[in-house]
Amino acid sequence: MKHAVVIGAGAAGLTAAILLGQRGWRVTVIEQHYRPGGCLHRFFRKGVGFDTGFHYVGSARPGQSFGQVLRHLGVQPELQPLDPDGFDVLRFPGLDFRVPEGLDRWAARLVEAFPDQAAGVARYVELHRQCVAAYGLYRLDPGPAPEAVVPWEELTLGQVLVDCFSDPRARAVVAGHGAPLYGVAPREAPFGVHCVVMDHFLGGAWTVRGGGDALAQALVDRVESLGGRVRLRTAADHIEVEGGAATAVVTEAGERLPADLVIAGIHPKSVLAMLPEGSVRPAYRDRVEGARSGRVHLGVYLQVRGDLSPLAGRNLYRYHHWDVDAIDDSAADDVPFWFLTAPGARGEGEGVVLGLTMTDAARWAPWQGVDLGRRPGGAPARDIAYEAEKAKLLQAFCARVQAEFPSWEIVRAEASSPLTMEHYTRVPGGATYGHHHAVDQMGRYRLPMLTRVKQLVQVGQAVAMPGVCGAMMSAYLAVGGMVGMTTMIEELRAA
Ligand SMILES: Cc1cc2nc3c(=O)[nH]c(=O)nc-3n(C[C@H](O)[C@H](O)[C@H](O)COP(=O)(O)OP(=O)(O)OC[C@H]3O[C@@H](n4cnc5c(N)ncnc54)[C@H](O)[C@@H]3O)c2cc1C
């Protein structure tokens, strides 16, 4: 029986492990953290769970992309629908746009909000349809060639918006939904990335009972039911390469795990650091080393007393300006954009409200490399100035929340910085979506899943699309590369 070692028990690594297990491989997943899931991780305070990198998913019905992925994997997390008439509220100065399920309903609501932009809305919707049709795996359509997506990823969302809409507010409403979901401002966001991510959520939005943790656990259970193993607190140190092929993974504890196939569900920069010198082409090394990591965020974890019903079936995207291009312009001590979701309103932890805002990587640079763990005995190892920096931004965030929901009493507030993210997931720089999925790094400039090293395949959001579904689908691309993409898509459709 052939043996695969998967590095990283994130959504992508676990999905790859299941796909290989289904094909009779013996699979060992190694994960450096003490819990599986990566970004799906949920931490607990007095038994109450707080999700760190997962809020909701889209397109989860049978026949839709994510729904078919779950069926095909044999994983059934309990899904709870958000309000189909407005699962996300985009709140701009003086305008609330409630995002409904369905592209046509979304377009009709856009026309309602901006009647003089009706022609532009029709044109935009047509472009959206053409664009999404190029993504064969996402559409569960074996027809389109992989290169069909390239032109859509070389076109910026900003350009399309200018072509379609004369009203900058209409542009902001369209871009303002997507930018936080893939972390790229419209001026450099690939239209293809925007459309696929939006299409995923316009296909209907759901939360998972038990959060990302429950999804991760369901994936782990499935790996194990297929005879695989998921080993926690087991970090990969390096990959052995013999005769140009990956032959083993060696852990940081020095254990050698021989492998006929290595699947790396971690960032390509981390993979590069694990490979022997000279095993990849210099051009590949330069490309990966030179790739810009994505935008970073401040994660906010609140418990509030008060009426959470305004957020019961919906999430809030709050903009205090109309310039979505400024979403990553966050050096100031304010939060001009913030996101809020309330699991507590859905029976997921009393008073639990989760938030995030984009922040500037440079602001956290002084503490790069500082030990963020806690010392034995409980004394915080963190730098006081670092804690103060985090507290400053958290305070600004809470002030915004309090102004929006004056009746709430915030009884607990914690934040995670990009350094927290890097510490727990080992994503370089703590980038929210790993890679910066911008036009100059997508399309023909995407980070490749394959290197020159045989028997090594990379999966995960950095080599595919951001988001849980994107990361999971990268595993389908990887295994599809081995068994044939048409076979893979046909299996998915039939599940
Ligand atoms: C704040 C935030 C909110 C988000 N909200 C949503 C959302 O609502 N919906 C959605 O669809 N997506 C959301 N996402 C994105 C989504 O969580 C990610 O796209 C997806 O989970 C990434 O999965 P992955 O497997 O590619 O990577 P990761 O989750 O990063 O998994 C990689 C794994 O590898 C492990 N690892 C790293 N190095 C090693 C090593 N040397 N040895 C062993 N293991 C190692 C890590 O610990 C980690 O478990 C959000 C992300 C963030 C940060």
Coordinates of C-alpha atoms and ligand atoms in Angstrom, one line a residue:
M1 CA 0.0 0.0 0.0
K2 CA 1.4 3.4 -0.9
H3 CA 2.0 5.9 1.9
A4 CA 1.3 9.6 1.7
V5 CA 2.5 12.1 4.3
V6 CA 0.4 15.3 4.4
I7 CA 2.0 18.3 6.1
G8 CA -0.6 20.5 7.8
A9 CA -4.1 19.6 9.1
G10 CA -5.8 22.7 7.6
A11 CA -8.8 22.5 5.4
A12 CA -6.7 21.7 2.3
G13 CA -4.4 19.1 3.9
L14 CA -7.3 17.2 5.5
T15 CA -9.2 17.2 2.2
A16 CA -6.2 15.8 0.4
A17 CA -5.9 13.2 3.0
I18 CA -9.5 12.1 2.6
L19 CA -9.2 12.0 -1.2
L20 CA -6.1 9.8 -1.0
G21 CA -7.7 7.6 1.7
Q22 CA -10.7 7.1 -0.6
R23 CA -8.2 5.8 -3.2
G24 CA -6.6 3.3 -0.9
W25 CA -3.6 5.2 0.2
R26 CA -2.3 4.9 3.7
V27 CA -2.2 8.5 4.9
T28 CA -0.4 10.2 7.8
V29 CA -1.2 13.9 8.4
I30 CA 1.2 15.8 10.6
E31 CA 0.2 19.0 12.3
Q32 CA 2.4 21.3 14.3
H33 CA -0.5 22.7 16.4
Y34 CA -2.2 20.9 19.3
R35 CA -5.6 21.2 17.5
P36 CA -6.3 20.4 13.9
G37 CA -7.9 22.9 11.5
G38 CA -5.3 25.7 10.9
C39 CA -7.5 28.7 10.2
L40 CA -10.5 26.7 11.2
H41 CA -9.1 26.8 14.8
R42 CA -11.5 27.8 17.6
F43 CA -10.1 28.8 21.0
F44 CA -12.0 28.6 24.3
R45 CA -12.4 30.8 27.3
K46 CA -14.3 29.2 30.2
G47 CA -15.8 26.7 27.8
V48 CA -17.0 29.4 25.3
G49 CA -15.6 29.0 21.8
F50 CA -14.3 31.8 19.6
D51 CA -13.5 31.1 15.9
T52 CA -10.3 32.6 14.6
G53 CA -10.5 32.2 10.9
F54 CA -13.9 31.0 9.9
H55 CA -17.3 32.6 9.9
Y56 CA -19.5 31.3 7.1
V57 CA -19.5 29.3 3.9
G58 CA -21.5 29.5 0.7
S59 CA -23.0 27.2 -2.0
A60 CA -23.5 24.3 0.4
R61 CA -26.7 22.8 -1.2
P62 CA -26.6 19.5 -3.1
G63 CA -25.6 20.3 -6.6
Q64 CA -23.6 23.4 -5.6
S65 CA -19.8 23.3 -5.4
F66 CA -19.2 23.2 -1.6
G67 CA -22.3 21.0 -1.1
Q68 CA -20.9 18.5 -3.5
V69 CA -17.4 18.6 -1.9
L70 CA -19.0 17.8 1.4
R71 CA -21.0 14.9 -0.1
H72 CA -18.1 13.6 -2.0
L73 CA -15.8 13.6 1.0
G74 CA -18.5 12.0 3.1
V75 CA -18.4 14.8 5.7
Q76 CA -21.7 16.2 7.1
P77 CA -21.2 19.1 9.4
E78 CA -24.4 20.6 10.7
L79 CA -25.1 23.7 8.6
Q80 CA -27.3 26.6 9.6
P81 CA -28.6 29.0 6.9
L82 CA -28.2 32.7 7.2
D83 CA -31.0 34.9 6.0
P84 CA -31.5 34.3 2.3
D85 CA -33.0 37.8 1.9
G86 CA -29.9 39.5 3.4
F87 CA -27.1 37.3 4.8
D88 CA -24.6 40.2 4.7
V89 CA -25.4 43.8 5.4
L90 CA -22.9 46.2 3.8
R91 CA -23.3 49.5 5.7
F92 CA -21.8 52.6 4.1
P93 CA -22.4 56.2 5.2
G94 CA -26.2 56.7 4.7
L95 CA -26.8 53.3 2.9
D96 CA -27.5 49.8 4.0
F97 CA -27.2 47.2 1.2
R98 CA -28.6 43.8 2.2
V99 CA -27.1 41.1 0.1
P100 CA -29.6 38.5 -0.9
E101 CA -29.0 34.9 -2.1
G102 CA -28.9 34.6 -5.9
L103 CA -27.1 36.6 -8.6
D104 CA -30.4 37.9 -10.2
R105 CA -31.8 39.0 -6.8
W106 CA -28.5 40.7 -6.0
A107 CA -28.6 42.5 -9.3
A108 CA -32.2 43.6 -8.8
R109 CA -31.4 45.0 -5.4
L110 CA -28.4 46.8 -6.8
V111 CA -30.7 48.4 -9.4
E112 CA -33.2 49.3 -6.6
A113 CA -30.4 51.1 -4.8
F114 CA -28.9 52.8 -7.9
P115 CA -31.7 53.0 -10.5
D116 CA -29.6 55.1 -12.9
Q117 CA -26.9 52.3 -13.0
A118 CA -29.3 49.6 -14.3
A119 CA -27.4 49.3 -17.7
G120 CA -24.1 48.9 -15.8
V121 CA -25.6 46.3 -13.5
A122 CA -26.8 44.2 -16.5
R123 CA -23.3 44.5 -18.1
Y124 CA -21.6 43.6 -14.8
V125 CA -23.8 40.5 -14.3
E126 CA -23.1 39.3 -17.8
L127 CA -19.3 39.6 -17.2
H128 CA -19.7 37.8 -13.9
R129 CA -21.5 34.9 -15.6
Q130 CA -18.8 34.7 -18.4
C131 CA -16.0 34.8 -15.8
V132 CA -17.4 32.2 -13.5
A133 CA -18.0 29.8 -16.4
A134 CA -14.2 29.7 -17.0
Y135 CA -13.6 28.0 -13.6
G136 CA -14.3 24.4 -14.5
L137 CA -13.7 22.7 -11.1
Y138 CA -15.7 25.4 -9.2
R139 CA -18.6 25.0 -11.7
L140 CA -18.2 21.2 -11.6
D141 CA -17.8 21.4 -15.3
P142 CA -15.0 19.4 -17.0
G143 CA -15.3 21.6 -20.1
P144 CA -13.1 24.6 -19.7
A145 CA -9.3 24.3 -20.0
P146 CA -7.3 25.4 -17.0
E147 CA -5.9 28.4 -19.0
A148 CA -9.4 29.7 -19.5
V149 CA -9.2 31.6 -16.1
V150 CA -6.0 33.5 -17.0
P151 CA -7.6 36.5 -18.7
W152 CA -10.1 36.9 -15.9
E153 CA -7.3 36.9 -13.3
E154 CA -5.4 39.5 -15.3
L155 CA -8.3 42.0 -15.4
T156 CA -8.7 44.1 -12.2
L157 CA -12.1 44.4 -10.5
G158 CA -11.4 48.1 -10.3
Q159 CA -11.2 48.3 -14.1
V160 CA -14.5 46.4 -14.6
L161 CA -16.2 48.6 -12.0
V162 CA -15.1 51.8 -13.8
D163 CA -16.3 50.3 -17.1
C164 CA -19.7 49.4 -15.7
F165 CA -20.7 52.0 -13.1
S166 CA -20.5 55.8 -13.2
D167 CA -21.6 56.1 -9.6
P168 CA -18.6 55.4 -7.3
R169 CA -21.1 54.3 -4.6
A170 CA -22.3 51.4 -6.7
R171 CA -18.6 50.4 -7.3
A172 CA -18.1 50.5 -3.5
V173 CA -21.1 48.3 -2.8
V174 CA -19.9 45.7 -5.3
A175 CA -16.2 45.8 -4.2
G176 CA -16.9 46.2 -0.5
H177 CA -18.5 42.8 -0.2
G178 CA -15.5 41.0 -1.8
A179 CA -12.4 42.8 -0.7
P180 CA -12.5 41.6 3.0
L181 CA -13.2 38.0 1.8
Y182 CA -10.0 37.8 -0.2
G183 CA -8.0 40.6 1.2
V184 CA -7.3 42.6 -1.9
A185 CA -8.3 46.1 -2.8
P186 CA -10.3 46.5 -6.1
R187 CA -7.4 48.4 -7.8
E188 CA -5.4 45.1 -7.8
A189 CA -8.0 42.4 -7.2
P190 CA -8.3 39.9 -10.1
F191 CA -11.9 40.0 -11.4
G192 CA -11.8 36.2 -11.5
V193 CA -11.0 35.9 -7.8
H194 CA -13.8 38.4 -6.9
C195 CA -16.4 36.7 -9.0
V196 CA -15.7 33.2 -7.8
V197 CA -15.7 34.2 -4.1
M198 CA -18.9 36.3 -4.6
D199 CA -20.6 33.6 -6.6
H200 CA -19.8 31.1 -3.8
F201 CA -21.6 33.2 -1.2
L202 CA -24.4 34.4 -3.6
G203 CA -25.2 30.7 -3.9
G204 CA -26.5 30.9 -0.3
A205 CA -24.7 31.4 3.0
W206 CA -24.4 29.1 6.0
T207 CA -22.7 28.9 9.3
V208 CA -21.5 25.6 10.8
R209 CA -22.8 24.5 14.2
G210 CA -19.7 24.2 16.3
G211 CA -17.8 26.6 14.0
G212 CA -14.6 25.9 12.1
D213 CA -13.6 23.4 14.8
A214 CA -16.6 21.2 14.1
L215 CA -15.7 21.2 10.4
A216 CA -12.1 20.4 11.1
Q217 CA -13.1 17.6 13.5
A218 CA -15.5 16.2 10.9
L219 CA -12.7 16.1 8.3
V220 CA -10.3 14.5 10.9
D221 CA -12.9 11.8 11.7
R222 CA -13.3 11.1 8.0
V223 CA -9.5 10.7 7.5
E224 CA -9.4 8.3 10.4
S225 CA -12.5 6.3 9.2
L226 CA -10.5 5.7 6.0
G227 CA -7.6 4.3 8.0
G228 CA -5.5 7.5 8.0
R229 CA -3.8 9.1 11.0
V230 CA -3.7 12.7 12.1
R231 CA -0.8 13.4 14.4
L232 CA -0.9 16.7 16.3
R233 CA 2.1 18.5 17.9
T234 CA 4.1 17.0 15.1
A235 CA 5.9 19.7 13.0
A236 CA 7.6 19.0 9.7
D237 CA 11.2 20.2 9.7
H238 CA 12.4 19.2 6.2
I239 CA 11.6 17.1 3.2
E240 CA 14.1 14.5 2.0
V241 CA 14.6 14.4 -1.7
E242 CA 16.4 11.5 -3.5
G243 CA 16.8 11.3 -7.3
G244 CA 14.7 14.4 -7.7
A245 CA 11.7 12.9 -5.8
A246 CA 10.4 13.6 -2.3
T247 CA 10.9 10.4 -0.3
A248 CA 10.3 11.3 3.3
V249 CA 9.3 14.0 5.8
V250 CA 11.5 14.5 8.8
T251 CA 9.8 16.0 11.8
E252 CA 11.3 18.7 14.2
A253 CA 11.7 15.9 16.7
G254 CA 13.8 14.0 14.2
E255 CA 11.4 11.3 13.2
R256 CA 11.7 10.2 9.6
L257 CA 8.4 9.4 7.9
P258 CA 9.0 7.7 4.5
A259 CA 6.5 8.6 1.8
D260 CA 5.6 7.7 -1.7
L261 CA 3.9 11.1 -1.9
V262 CA 4.2 14.3 0.1
I263 CA 1.3 16.7 0.1
A264 CA 2.3 20.1 1.6
G265 CA -0.8 21.9 2.9
I266 CA 1.3 24.9 4.1
H267 CA 2.6 28.0 2.5
P268 CA 5.0 27.5 -0.5
K269 CA 7.6 29.7 1.3
S270 CA 7.6 27.2 4.2
V271 CA 7.9 24.3 1.7
L272 CA 10.8 26.0 0.0
A273 CA 12.6 26.3 3.4
M274 CA 12.1 22.5 3.9
L275 CA 13.7 21.4 0.6
P276 CA 17.4 20.7 0.1
E277 CA 19.4 23.4 -1.6
G278 CA 19.4 22.9 -5.4
S279 CA 16.2 20.8 -5.5
V280 CA 14.2 23.5 -7.3
R281 CA 15.0 25.7 -10.2
P282 CA 16.5 29.1 -9.2
A283 CA 13.7 30.8 -11.1
Y284 CA 11.1 29.0 -8.9
R285 CA 13.0 29.9 -5.8
D286 CA 13.1 33.6 -6.8
R287 CA 9.5 33.5 -7.6
V288 CA 8.4 32.0 -4.3
E289 CA 10.8 34.1 -2.2
G290 CA 9.7 37.2 -4.0
A291 CA 6.0 36.6 -3.7
R292 CA 4.2 39.1 -1.6
S293 CA 2.2 37.7 1.3
G294 CA -1.3 38.8 1.7
R295 CA -2.9 41.5 3.8
V296 CA -3.1 41.1 7.5
H297 CA -5.9 41.6 10.0
L298 CA -6.7 42.2 13.7
G299 CA -9.1 39.5 14.9
V300 CA -11.5 40.6 17.6
Y301 CA -13.3 38.3 20.1
L302 CA -16.0 39.8 22.1
Q303 CA -18.7 38.8 24.6
V304 CA -21.5 41.2 25.0
R305 CA -24.6 41.6 27.0
G306 CA -27.5 42.9 25.0
D307 CA -29.8 42.3 22.1
L308 CA -27.8 40.4 19.4
S309 CA -30.9 39.9 17.2
P310 CA -29.8 42.6 14.6
L311 CA -27.1 40.1 13.7
A312 CA -29.1 36.9 14.1
G313 CA -29.2 35.8 10.5
R314 CA -26.6 38.1 9.0
N315 CA -23.1 39.5 9.1
L316 CA -22.2 43.2 9.1
Y317 CA -19.6 44.8 6.8
R318 CA -19.2 48.3 8.1
Y319 CA -17.5 51.0 6.1
H320 CA -17.1 54.6 7.4
H321 CA -16.1 55.8 3.9
W322 CA -16.9 55.0 0.3
D323 CA -13.3 54.2 -0.9
V324 CA -12.9 50.4 -0.8
D325 CA -9.4 50.9 -2.3
A326 CA -8.5 52.3 1.1
I327 CA -9.4 49.0 2.9
D328 CA -5.8 48.2 3.4
D329 CA -4.8 51.8 4.1
S330 CA -4.9 51.2 7.8
A331 CA -1.9 52.7 9.4
A332 CA -4.1 55.1 11.4
D333 CA -5.4 54.2 14.9
D334 CA -8.9 53.9 13.7
V335 CA -10.9 51.2 12.0
P336 CA -12.5 52.8 9.0
F337 CA -13.7 49.3 7.9
W338 CA -14.8 46.5 10.2
F339 CA -16.6 43.2 10.0
L340 CA -18.9 41.7 12.7
T341 CA -20.6 38.3 13.0
A342 CA -22.5 37.1 16.1
P343 CA -22.4 33.3 16.7
G344 CA -24.0 34.2 20.1
A345 CA -27.1 35.3 18.3
R346 CA -27.4 31.7 16.9
G347 CA -26.9 29.9 20.1
E348 CA -23.1 29.5 19.6
G349 CA -21.7 30.8 22.9
E350 CA -23.4 33.3 25.1
G351 CA -22.9 36.8 23.8
V352 CA -20.1 35.8 21.4
V353 CA -19.5 38.3 18.7
L354 CA -16.5 38.1 16.4
G355 CA -14.9 40.8 14.4
L356 CA -12.0 41.8 12.2
T357 CA -10.5 44.8 10.6
M358 CA -7.5 45.0 8.2
T359 CA -4.3 46.3 9.7
D360 CA -0.9 47.3 8.4
A361 CA 1.9 44.6 8.5
A362 CA 4.6 47.2 9.1
R363 CA 3.0 48.2 12.4
W364 CA 3.7 44.8 13.8
A365 CA 7.2 44.5 12.4
P366 CA 9.0 45.6 15.6
W367 CA 7.8 42.4 17.3
Q368 CA 8.6 40.0 14.5
G369 CA 10.4 37.0 16.0
V370 CA 9.5 37.9 19.6
D371 CA 8.3 34.8 21.5
L372 CA 4.5 35.1 21.7
G373 CA 4.0 32.1 23.9
R374 CA 3.2 32.2 27.5
R375 CA 6.0 31.3 30.0
P376 CA 5.6 28.3 32.3
G377 CA 3.8 29.7 35.4
G378 CA 1.5 31.8 33.4
A379 CA 3.5 35.0 33.1
P380 CA 3.0 36.7 29.7
A381 CA 6.0 36.6 27.6
R382 CA 4.7 39.3 25.3
D383 CA 6.3 42.7 25.1
I384 CA 4.4 45.4 26.9
A385 CA 4.6 47.8 23.9
Y386 CA 3.2 45.0 21.7
E387 CA 0.3 44.5 24.1
A388 CA -0.3 48.3 24.1
E389 CA -0.3 48.4 20.3
K390 CA -2.9 45.7 20.1
A391 CA -5.0 47.2 22.9
K392 CA -5.0 50.6 21.1
L393 CA -6.5 49.1 18.0
L394 CA -8.9 46.9 19.9
Q395 CA -10.1 49.9 21.8
A396 CA -10.8 51.8 18.5
F397 CA -12.7 48.7 17.3
C398 CA -14.8 48.5 20.4
A399 CA -15.6 52.2 20.2
R400 CA -16.9 51.7 16.7
V401 CA -19.0 48.7 17.8
Q402 CA -20.3 50.6 20.8
A403 CA -21.3 53.5 18.7
E404 CA -23.2 51.2 16.3
F405 CA -24.9 49.2 19.0
P406 CA -25.2 51.6 22.0
S407 CA -27.3 49.2 24.1
W408 CA -24.6 46.5 24.1
E409 CA -22.3 46.1 27.1
I410 CA -19.0 44.6 26.1
V411 CA -18.0 42.3 28.9
R412 CA -15.0 40.6 27.3
A413 CA -12.7 41.8 24.5
E414 CA -9.6 40.1 23.1
A415 CA -7.7 40.6 19.9
S416 CA -5.3 38.6 17.8
S417 CA -2.6 40.4 15.8
P418 CA -0.9 39.1 12.6
L419 CA 1.8 37.8 14.9
T420 CA -0.7 35.7 16.8
M421 CA -1.8 34.3 13.4
E422 CA 1.7 33.6 12.3
H423 CA 2.5 31.9 15.7
Y424 CA -0.5 29.6 15.5
T425 CA -0.6 28.7 11.8
R426 CA 3.0 29.5 10.7
V427 CA 1.6 31.4 7.7
P428 CA 4.5 33.8 6.8
G429 CA 3.7 37.2 8.2
G430 CA 0.4 36.0 9.5
A431 CA -1.3 36.9 6.2
T432 CA -5.1 36.4 6.5
Y433 CA -5.3 34.5 3.2
G434 CA -1.7 33.4 3.0
H435 CA -0.7 34.7 -0.5
H436 CA -1.6 38.1 -1.8
H437 CA -4.1 37.1 -4.5
A438 CA -3.5 40.2 -6.6
V439 CA -3.5 40.5 -10.4
D440 CA 0.3 40.4 -10.6
Q441 CA 0.4 37.1 -8.6
M442 CA -2.6 35.3 -10.1
G443 CA -3.4 34.2 -13.6
R444 CA -0.2 33.1 -15.3
Y445 CA 1.8 34.3 -12.2
R446 CA 0.0 32.0 -9.7
L447 CA 2.2 30.1 -7.3
P448 CA 2.4 26.6 -8.9
M449 CA 1.2 23.5 -7.0
L450 CA 4.1 21.5 -8.5
T451 CA 7.8 22.1 -8.2
R452 CA 10.6 20.3 -10.0
V453 CA 10.6 17.8 -7.1
K454 CA 8.6 14.7 -8.1
Q455 CA 6.2 13.1 -5.6
L456 CA 5.6 16.5 -3.9
V457 CA 2.4 18.5 -4.4
Q458 CA 1.4 21.8 -2.7
V459 CA -2.2 22.5 -1.7
G460 CA -3.9 25.3 0.2
Q461 CA -5.2 28.8 -0.2
A462 CA -1.9 30.2 -1.2
V463 CA -1.7 28.1 -4.4
A464 CA -5.5 28.3 -5.1
M465 CA -8.3 30.6 -4.0
P466 CA -8.7 32.1 -0.6
G467 CA -11.4 30.7 1.7
V468 CA -12.3 27.3 3.0
C469 CA -13.9 26.1 -0.2
G470 CA -11.0 27.4 -2.3
A471 CA -8.5 25.7 0.0
M472 CA -10.4 22.4 -0.1
M473 CA -10.8 22.6 -3.8
S474 CA -7.0 22.9 -4.2
A475 CA -6.9 19.3 -2.9
Y476 CA -9.2 18.3 -5.8
L477 CA -6.8 20.0 -8.2
A478 CA -3.9 18.1 -6.7
V479 CA -5.5 14.7 -6.8
G480 CA -7.1 15.5 -10.1
G481 CA -3.6 16.1 -11.4
M482 CA -2.9 12.4 -10.5
V483 CA -6.1 10.7 -11.6
G484 CA -7.3 13.2 -14.3
M485 CA -9.4 16.3 -13.7
T486 CA -12.3 15.1 -15.7
T487 CA -12.6 11.9 -13.6
M488 CA -12.4 14.1 -10.4
I489 CA -15.1 16.5 -11.6
E490 CA -17.3 13.7 -12.7
E491 CA -17.0 12.0 -9.3
L492 CA -17.8 15.3 -7.6
R493 CA -20.9 15.8 -9.7
A494 CA -22.1 12.3 -9.1
A495 CA -21.6 12.4 -5.3
Ligands
LIG1 C1 -9.9 35.9 10.2 C2 -10.2 35.0 9.1 C3 -11.6 34.8 8.7 C4 -11.9 33.9 7.7 N1 -13.2 33.7 7.4 C5 -13.6 32.8 6.5 C6 -14.9 32.5 6.2 O1 -15.8 33.1 6.9 N2 -15.2 31.7 5.2 C7 -14.3 31.1 4.5 O2 -14.6 30.3 3.6 N3 -12.9 31.3 4.7 C8 -12.6 32.2 5.7 N4 -11.3 32.4 6.0 C9 -10.2 31.7 5.1 C10 -10.1 30.3 5.5 O3 -10.1 30.0 6.9 C11 -8.8 29.8 4.9 O4 -8.8 30.1 3.5 C12 -8.6 28.2 4.9 O5 -9.0 27.7 6.2 C13 -7.1 27.9 4.7 O6 -6.9 26.6 4.7 P1 -5.5 26.0 4.3 O7 -5.6 24.5 4.6 O8 -5.0 26.5 3.0 O9 -4.4 26.6 5.4 P2 -4.3 26.7 6.9 O10 -5.6 26.8 7.6 O11 -3.3 27.7 7.2 O12 -3.6 25.3 7.3 C14 -2.3 25.0 7.3 C15 -1.9 24.1 8.4 O13 -0.6 23.7 8.4 C16 0.0 23.7 9.7 N5 1.4 23.8 9.6 C17 2.1 24.9 9.2 N6 3.5 24.6 9.2 C18 3.6 23.3 9.6 C19 4.7 22.4 9.8 N7 5.9 22.8 9.6 N8 4.4 21.1 10.2 C20 3.1 20.7 10.4 N9 2.1 21.5 10.2 C21 2.3 22.8 9.8 C22 -0.7 24.8 10.4 O14 -0.6 24.7 11.8 C23 -2.1 24.7 9.8 O15 -2.9 23.8 10.6 C24 -10.9 33.2 7.0 C25 -9.5 33.4 7.4 C26 -9.2 34.3 8.4 C27 -7.8 34.4 8.8

